[in-house]
JSON list of C-alpha atoms in Angstrom, two decimals:
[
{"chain": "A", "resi": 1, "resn": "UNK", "atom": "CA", "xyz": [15.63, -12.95, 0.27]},
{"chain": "A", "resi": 2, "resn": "UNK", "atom": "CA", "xyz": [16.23, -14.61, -2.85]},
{"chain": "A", "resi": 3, "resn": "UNK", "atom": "CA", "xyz": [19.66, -13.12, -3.86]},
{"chain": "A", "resi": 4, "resn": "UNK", "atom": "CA", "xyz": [19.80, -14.79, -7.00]},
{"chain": "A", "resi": 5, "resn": "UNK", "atom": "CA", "xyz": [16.56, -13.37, -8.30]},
{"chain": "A", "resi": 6, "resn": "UNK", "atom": "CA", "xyz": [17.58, -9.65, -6.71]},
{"chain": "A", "resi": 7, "resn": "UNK", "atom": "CA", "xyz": [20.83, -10.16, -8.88]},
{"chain": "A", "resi": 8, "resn": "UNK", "atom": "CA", "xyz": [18.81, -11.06, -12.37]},
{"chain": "A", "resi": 9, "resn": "UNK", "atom": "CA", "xyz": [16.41, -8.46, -11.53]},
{"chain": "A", "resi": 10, "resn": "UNK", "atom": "CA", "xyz": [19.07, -5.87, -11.28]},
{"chain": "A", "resi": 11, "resn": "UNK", "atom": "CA", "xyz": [20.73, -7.23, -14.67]},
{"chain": "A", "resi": 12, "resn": "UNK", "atom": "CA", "xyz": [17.12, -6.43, -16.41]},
{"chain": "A", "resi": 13, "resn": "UNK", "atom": "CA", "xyz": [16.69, -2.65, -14.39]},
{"chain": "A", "resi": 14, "resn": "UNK", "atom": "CA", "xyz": [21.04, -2.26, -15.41]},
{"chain": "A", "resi": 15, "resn": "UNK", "atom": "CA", "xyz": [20.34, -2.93, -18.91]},
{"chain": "A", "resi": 16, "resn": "UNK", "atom": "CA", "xyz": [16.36, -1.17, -19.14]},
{"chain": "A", "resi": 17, "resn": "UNK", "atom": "CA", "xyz": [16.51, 1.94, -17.34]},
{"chain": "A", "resi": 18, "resn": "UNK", "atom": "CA", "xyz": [12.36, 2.18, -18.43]},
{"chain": "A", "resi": 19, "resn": "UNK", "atom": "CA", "xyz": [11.58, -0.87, -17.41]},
{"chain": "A", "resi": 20, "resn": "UNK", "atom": "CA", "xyz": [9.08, -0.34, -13.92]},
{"chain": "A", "resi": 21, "resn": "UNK", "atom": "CA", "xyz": [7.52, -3.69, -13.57]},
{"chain": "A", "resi": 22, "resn": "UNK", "atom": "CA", "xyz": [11.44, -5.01, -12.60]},
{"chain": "A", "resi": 23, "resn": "UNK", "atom": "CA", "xyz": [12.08, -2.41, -10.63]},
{"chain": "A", "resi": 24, "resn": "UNK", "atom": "CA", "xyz": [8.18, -3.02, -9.05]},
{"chain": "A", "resi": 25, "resn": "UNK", "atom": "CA", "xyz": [9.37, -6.93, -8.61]},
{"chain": "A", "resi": 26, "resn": "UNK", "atom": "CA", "xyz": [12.36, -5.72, -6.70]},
{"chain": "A", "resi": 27, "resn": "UNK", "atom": "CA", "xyz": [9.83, -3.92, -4.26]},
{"chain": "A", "resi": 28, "resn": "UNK", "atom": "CA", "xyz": [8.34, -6.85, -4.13]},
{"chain": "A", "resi": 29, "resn": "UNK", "atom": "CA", "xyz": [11.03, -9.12, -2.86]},
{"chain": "A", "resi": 30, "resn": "UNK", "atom": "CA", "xyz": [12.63, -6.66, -0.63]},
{"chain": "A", "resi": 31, "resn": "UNK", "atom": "CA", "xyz": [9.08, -5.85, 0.96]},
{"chain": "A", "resi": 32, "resn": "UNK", "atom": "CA", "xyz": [8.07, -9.42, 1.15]},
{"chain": "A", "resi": 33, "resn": "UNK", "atom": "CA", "xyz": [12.13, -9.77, 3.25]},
{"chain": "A", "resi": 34, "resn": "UNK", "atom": "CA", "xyz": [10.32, -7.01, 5.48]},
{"chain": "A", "resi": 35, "resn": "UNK", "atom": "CA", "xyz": [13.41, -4.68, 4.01]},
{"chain": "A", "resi": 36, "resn": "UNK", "atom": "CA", "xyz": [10.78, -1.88, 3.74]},
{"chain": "A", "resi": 37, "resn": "UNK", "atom": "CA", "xyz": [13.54, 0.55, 2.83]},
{"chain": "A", "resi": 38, "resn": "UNK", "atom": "CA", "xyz": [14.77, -0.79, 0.31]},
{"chain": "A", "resi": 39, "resn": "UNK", "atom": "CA", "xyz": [11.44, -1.84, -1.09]},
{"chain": "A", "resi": 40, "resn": "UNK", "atom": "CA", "xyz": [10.57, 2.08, -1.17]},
{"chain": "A", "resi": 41, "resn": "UNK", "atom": "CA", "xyz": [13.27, 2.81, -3.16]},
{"chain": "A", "resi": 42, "resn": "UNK", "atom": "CA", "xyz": [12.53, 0.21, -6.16]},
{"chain": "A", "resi": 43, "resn": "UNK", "atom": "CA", "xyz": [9.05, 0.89, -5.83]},
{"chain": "A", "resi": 44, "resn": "UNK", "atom": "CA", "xyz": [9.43, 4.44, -5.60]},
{"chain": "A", "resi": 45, "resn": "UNK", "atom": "CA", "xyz": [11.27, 4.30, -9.04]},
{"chain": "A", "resi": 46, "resn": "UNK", "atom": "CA", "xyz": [8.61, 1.79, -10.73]},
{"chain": "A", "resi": 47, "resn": "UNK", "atom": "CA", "xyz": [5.95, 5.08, -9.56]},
{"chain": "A", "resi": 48, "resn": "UNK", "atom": "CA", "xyz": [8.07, 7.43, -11.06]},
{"chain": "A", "resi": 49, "resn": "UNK", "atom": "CA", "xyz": [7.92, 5.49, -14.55]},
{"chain": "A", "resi": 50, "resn": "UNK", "atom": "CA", "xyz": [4.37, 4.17, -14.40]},
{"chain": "A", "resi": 51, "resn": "UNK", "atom": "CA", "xyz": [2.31, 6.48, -11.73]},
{"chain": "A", "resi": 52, "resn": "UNK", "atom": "CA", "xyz": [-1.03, 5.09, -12.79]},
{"chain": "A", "resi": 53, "resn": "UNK", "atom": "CA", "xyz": [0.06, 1.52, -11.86]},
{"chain": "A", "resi": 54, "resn": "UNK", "atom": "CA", "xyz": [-2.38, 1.58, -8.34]},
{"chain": "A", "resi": 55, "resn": "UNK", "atom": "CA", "xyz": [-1.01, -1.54, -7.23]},
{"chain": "A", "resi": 56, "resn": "UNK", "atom": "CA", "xyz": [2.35, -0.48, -6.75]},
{"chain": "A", "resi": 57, "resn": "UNK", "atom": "CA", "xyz": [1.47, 2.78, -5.98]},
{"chain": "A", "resi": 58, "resn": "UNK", "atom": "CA", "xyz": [-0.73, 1.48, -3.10]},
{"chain": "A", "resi": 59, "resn": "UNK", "atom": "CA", "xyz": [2.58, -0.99, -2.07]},
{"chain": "A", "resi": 60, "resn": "UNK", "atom": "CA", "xyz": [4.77, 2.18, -2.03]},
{"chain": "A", "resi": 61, "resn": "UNK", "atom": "CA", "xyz": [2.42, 3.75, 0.26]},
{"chain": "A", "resi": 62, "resn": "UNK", "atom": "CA", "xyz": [2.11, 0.20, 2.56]},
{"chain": "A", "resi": 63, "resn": "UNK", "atom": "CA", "xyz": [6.03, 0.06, 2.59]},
{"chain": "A", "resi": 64, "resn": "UNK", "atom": "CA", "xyz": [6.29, 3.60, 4.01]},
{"chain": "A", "resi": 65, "resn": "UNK", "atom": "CA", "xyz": [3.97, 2.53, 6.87]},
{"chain": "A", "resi": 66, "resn": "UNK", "atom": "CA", "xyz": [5.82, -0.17, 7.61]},
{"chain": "A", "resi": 67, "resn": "UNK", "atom": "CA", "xyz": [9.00, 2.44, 8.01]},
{"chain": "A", "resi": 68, "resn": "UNK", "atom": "CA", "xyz": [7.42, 4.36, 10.26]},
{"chain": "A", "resi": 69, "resn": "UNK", "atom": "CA", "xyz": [6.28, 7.18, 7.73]},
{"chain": "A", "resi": 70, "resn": "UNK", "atom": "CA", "xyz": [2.36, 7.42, 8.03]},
{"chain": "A", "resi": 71, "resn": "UNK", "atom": "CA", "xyz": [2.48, 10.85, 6.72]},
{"chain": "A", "resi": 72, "resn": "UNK", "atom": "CA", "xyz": [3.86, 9.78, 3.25]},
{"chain": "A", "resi": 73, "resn": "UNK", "atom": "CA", "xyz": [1.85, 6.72, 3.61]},
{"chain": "A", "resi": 74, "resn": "UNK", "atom": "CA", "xyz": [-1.44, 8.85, 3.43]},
{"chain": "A", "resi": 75, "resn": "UNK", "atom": "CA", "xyz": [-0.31, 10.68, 0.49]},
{"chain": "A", "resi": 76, "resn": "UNK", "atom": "CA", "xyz": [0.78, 7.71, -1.57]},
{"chain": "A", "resi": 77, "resn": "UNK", "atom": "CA", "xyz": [-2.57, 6.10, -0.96]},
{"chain": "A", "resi": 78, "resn": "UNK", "atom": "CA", "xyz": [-4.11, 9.11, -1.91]},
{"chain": "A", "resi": 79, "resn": "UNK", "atom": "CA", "xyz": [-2.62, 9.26, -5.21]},
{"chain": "A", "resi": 80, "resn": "UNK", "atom": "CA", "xyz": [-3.35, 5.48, -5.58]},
{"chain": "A", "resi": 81, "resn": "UNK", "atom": "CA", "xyz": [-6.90, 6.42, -4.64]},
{"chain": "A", "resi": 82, "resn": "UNK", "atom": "CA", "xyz": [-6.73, 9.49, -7.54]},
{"chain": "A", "resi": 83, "resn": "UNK", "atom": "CA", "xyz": [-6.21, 7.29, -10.04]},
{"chain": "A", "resi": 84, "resn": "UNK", "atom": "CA", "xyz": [-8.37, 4.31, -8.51]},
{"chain": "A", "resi": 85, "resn": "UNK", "atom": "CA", "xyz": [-10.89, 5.51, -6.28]},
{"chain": "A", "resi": 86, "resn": "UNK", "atom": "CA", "xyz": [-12.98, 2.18, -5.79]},
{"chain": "A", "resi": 87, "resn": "UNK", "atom": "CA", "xyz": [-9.41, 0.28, -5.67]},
{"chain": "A", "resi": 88, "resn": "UNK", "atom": "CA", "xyz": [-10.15, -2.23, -2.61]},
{"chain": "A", "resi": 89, "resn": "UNK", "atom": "CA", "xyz": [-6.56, -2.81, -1.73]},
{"chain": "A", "resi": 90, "resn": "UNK", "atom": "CA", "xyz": [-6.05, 1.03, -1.24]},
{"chain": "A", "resi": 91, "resn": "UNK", "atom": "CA", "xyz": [-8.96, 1.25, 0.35]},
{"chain": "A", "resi": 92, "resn": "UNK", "atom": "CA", "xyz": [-8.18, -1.30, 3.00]},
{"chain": "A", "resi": 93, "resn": "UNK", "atom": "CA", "xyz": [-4.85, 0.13, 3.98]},
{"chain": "A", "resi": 94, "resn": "UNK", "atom": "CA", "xyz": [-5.77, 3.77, 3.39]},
{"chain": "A", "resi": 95, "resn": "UNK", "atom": "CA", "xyz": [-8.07, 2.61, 6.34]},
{"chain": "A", "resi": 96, "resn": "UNK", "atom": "CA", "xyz": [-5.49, 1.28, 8.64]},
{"chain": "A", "resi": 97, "resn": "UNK", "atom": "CA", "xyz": [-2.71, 3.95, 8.19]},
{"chain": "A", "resi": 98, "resn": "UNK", "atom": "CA", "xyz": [-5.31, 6.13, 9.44]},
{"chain": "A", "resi": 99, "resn": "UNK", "atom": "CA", "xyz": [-6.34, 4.15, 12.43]},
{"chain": "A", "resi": 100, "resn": "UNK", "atom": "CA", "xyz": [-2.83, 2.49, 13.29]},
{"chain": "A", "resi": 101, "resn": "UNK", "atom": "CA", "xyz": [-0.59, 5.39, 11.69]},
{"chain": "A", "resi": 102, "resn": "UNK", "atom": "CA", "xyz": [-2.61, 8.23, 12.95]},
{"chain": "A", "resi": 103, "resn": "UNK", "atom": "CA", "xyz": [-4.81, 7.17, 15.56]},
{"chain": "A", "resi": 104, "resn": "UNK", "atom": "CA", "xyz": [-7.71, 8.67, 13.55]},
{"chain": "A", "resi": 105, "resn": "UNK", "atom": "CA", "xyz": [-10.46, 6.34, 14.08]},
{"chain": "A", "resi": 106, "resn": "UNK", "atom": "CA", "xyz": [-13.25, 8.40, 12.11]},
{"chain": "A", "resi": 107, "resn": "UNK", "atom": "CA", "xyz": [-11.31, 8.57, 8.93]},
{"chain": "A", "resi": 108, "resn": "UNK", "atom": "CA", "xyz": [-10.54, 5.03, 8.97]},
{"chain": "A", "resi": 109, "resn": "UNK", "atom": "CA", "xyz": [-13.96, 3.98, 9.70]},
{"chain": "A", "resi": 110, "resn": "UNK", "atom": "CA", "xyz": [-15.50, 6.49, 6.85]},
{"chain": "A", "resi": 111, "resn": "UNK", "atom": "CA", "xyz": [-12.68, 4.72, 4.21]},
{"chain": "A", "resi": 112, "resn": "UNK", "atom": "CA", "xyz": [-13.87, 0.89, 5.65]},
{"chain": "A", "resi": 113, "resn": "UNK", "atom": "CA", "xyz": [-17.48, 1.91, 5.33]},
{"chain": "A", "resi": 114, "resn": "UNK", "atom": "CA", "xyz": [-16.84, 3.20, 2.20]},
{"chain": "A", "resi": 115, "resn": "UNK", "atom": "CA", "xyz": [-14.90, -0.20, 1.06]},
{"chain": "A", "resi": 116, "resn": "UNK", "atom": "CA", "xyz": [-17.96, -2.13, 2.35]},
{"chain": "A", "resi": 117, "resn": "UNK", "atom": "CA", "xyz": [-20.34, 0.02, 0.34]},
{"chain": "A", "resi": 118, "resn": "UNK", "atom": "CA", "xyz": [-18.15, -0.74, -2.59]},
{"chain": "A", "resi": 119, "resn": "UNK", "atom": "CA", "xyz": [-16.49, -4.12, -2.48]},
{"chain": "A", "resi": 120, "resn": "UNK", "atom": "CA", "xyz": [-18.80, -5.93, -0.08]},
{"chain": "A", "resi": 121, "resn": "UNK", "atom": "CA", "xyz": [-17.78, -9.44, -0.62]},
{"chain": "A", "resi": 122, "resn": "UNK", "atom": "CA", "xyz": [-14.55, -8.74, -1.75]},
{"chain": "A", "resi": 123, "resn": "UNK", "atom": "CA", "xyz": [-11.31, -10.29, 0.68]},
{"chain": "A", "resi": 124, "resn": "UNK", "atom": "CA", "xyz": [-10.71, -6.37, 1.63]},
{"chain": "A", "resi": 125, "resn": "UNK", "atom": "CA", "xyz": [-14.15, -5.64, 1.45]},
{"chain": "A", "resi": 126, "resn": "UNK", "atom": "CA", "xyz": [-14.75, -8.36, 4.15]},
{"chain": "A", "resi": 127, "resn": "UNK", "atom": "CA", "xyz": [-11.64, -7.38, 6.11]},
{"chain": "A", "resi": 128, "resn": "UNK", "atom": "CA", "xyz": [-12.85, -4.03, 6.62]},
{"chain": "A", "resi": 129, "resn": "UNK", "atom": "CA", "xyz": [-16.43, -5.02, 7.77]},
{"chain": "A", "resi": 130, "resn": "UNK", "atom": "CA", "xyz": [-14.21, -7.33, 10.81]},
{"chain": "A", "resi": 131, "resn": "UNK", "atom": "CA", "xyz": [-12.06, -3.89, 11.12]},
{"chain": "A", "resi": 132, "resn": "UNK", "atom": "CA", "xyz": [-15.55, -1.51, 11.59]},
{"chain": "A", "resi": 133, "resn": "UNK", "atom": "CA", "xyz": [-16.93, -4.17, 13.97]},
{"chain": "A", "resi": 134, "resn": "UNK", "atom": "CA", "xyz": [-13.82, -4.47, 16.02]},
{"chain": "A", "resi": 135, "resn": "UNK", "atom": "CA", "xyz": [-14.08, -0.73, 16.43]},
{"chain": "A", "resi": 136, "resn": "UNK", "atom": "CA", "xyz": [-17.67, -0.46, 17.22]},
{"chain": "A", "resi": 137, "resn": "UNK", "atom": "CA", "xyz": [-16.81, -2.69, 19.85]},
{"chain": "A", "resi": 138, "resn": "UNK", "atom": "CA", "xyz": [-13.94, -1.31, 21.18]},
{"chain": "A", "resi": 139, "resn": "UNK", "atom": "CA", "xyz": [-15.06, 2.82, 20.53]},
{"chain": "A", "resi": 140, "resn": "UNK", "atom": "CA", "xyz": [-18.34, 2.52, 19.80]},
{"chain": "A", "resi": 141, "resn": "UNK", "atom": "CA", "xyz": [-19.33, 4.56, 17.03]},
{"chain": "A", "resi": 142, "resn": "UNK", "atom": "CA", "xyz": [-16.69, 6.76, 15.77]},
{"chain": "A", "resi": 143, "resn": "UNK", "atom": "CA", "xyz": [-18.00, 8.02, 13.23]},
{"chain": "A", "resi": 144, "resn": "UNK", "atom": "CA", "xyz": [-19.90, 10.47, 14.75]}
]
């Protein structure tokens, strides 16, 4: 973790109390540290001044995975997916919270097929289509 860019970072939020993207850059560095924690709490506060911004929105919703917190995973990537609902990022993960967070193998494989149908050739898009055939091999089909 980069301590001196934290430290500027929090000079810009100290002085800017409106100003999301540095608080969404804090998430970023504290989540990219694996400090999940604190990564919800900047981006949590970047959401709360910019909730249409689907790309931290959908990083909230990753970092409270990554805590342990599929529950509040699901319902960030649902409001990502409210205000984006063909966003491939959210898409992706929406996918494996469901699968890895709450063992529910037929959601995540109707949100991957639904990626594929949407973002075929896209690096998520792609992702999900190795995700679906993993399962299909593993479970056969689960959607069912």
């Amino acid at each position: 973790l980069d301590e001196t860019q934290v430290q500027a970072l929090r000079n810009v939020v100290d002085r800017d109390p409106k100003n999301a993207v540095a608080r969404a850059q804090l998430g970023n560095l504290y989540y990219d540290a694996g400090r999940y924690t604190d990564a919800i709490k900047w981006y949590g506060e970047s959401v709360a001044l910019n909730p249409n911004d689907v790309s931290v929105s959908t990083d909230l919703g990753v970092s409270y995975y990554y805590s342990n917190q599929p529950d509040l995973a699901i319902t960030q990537l649902e409001h990502s997916l409210k205000v984006d609902p063909t966003h491939a990022k959210t898409l992706l993960n929406m996918g494996v919270v469901r699968a890895f967070g709450k063992q529910d193998l037929k959601g995540a494989t109707e949100v991957w097929r639904r990626l594929v149908e949407i973002a075929p050739d896209s690096p998520e898009g792609r992702q999900a289509k190795q995700a679906l055939d993993s399962l299909t091999s593993a479970h056969g089909n689960v959607a069912q």
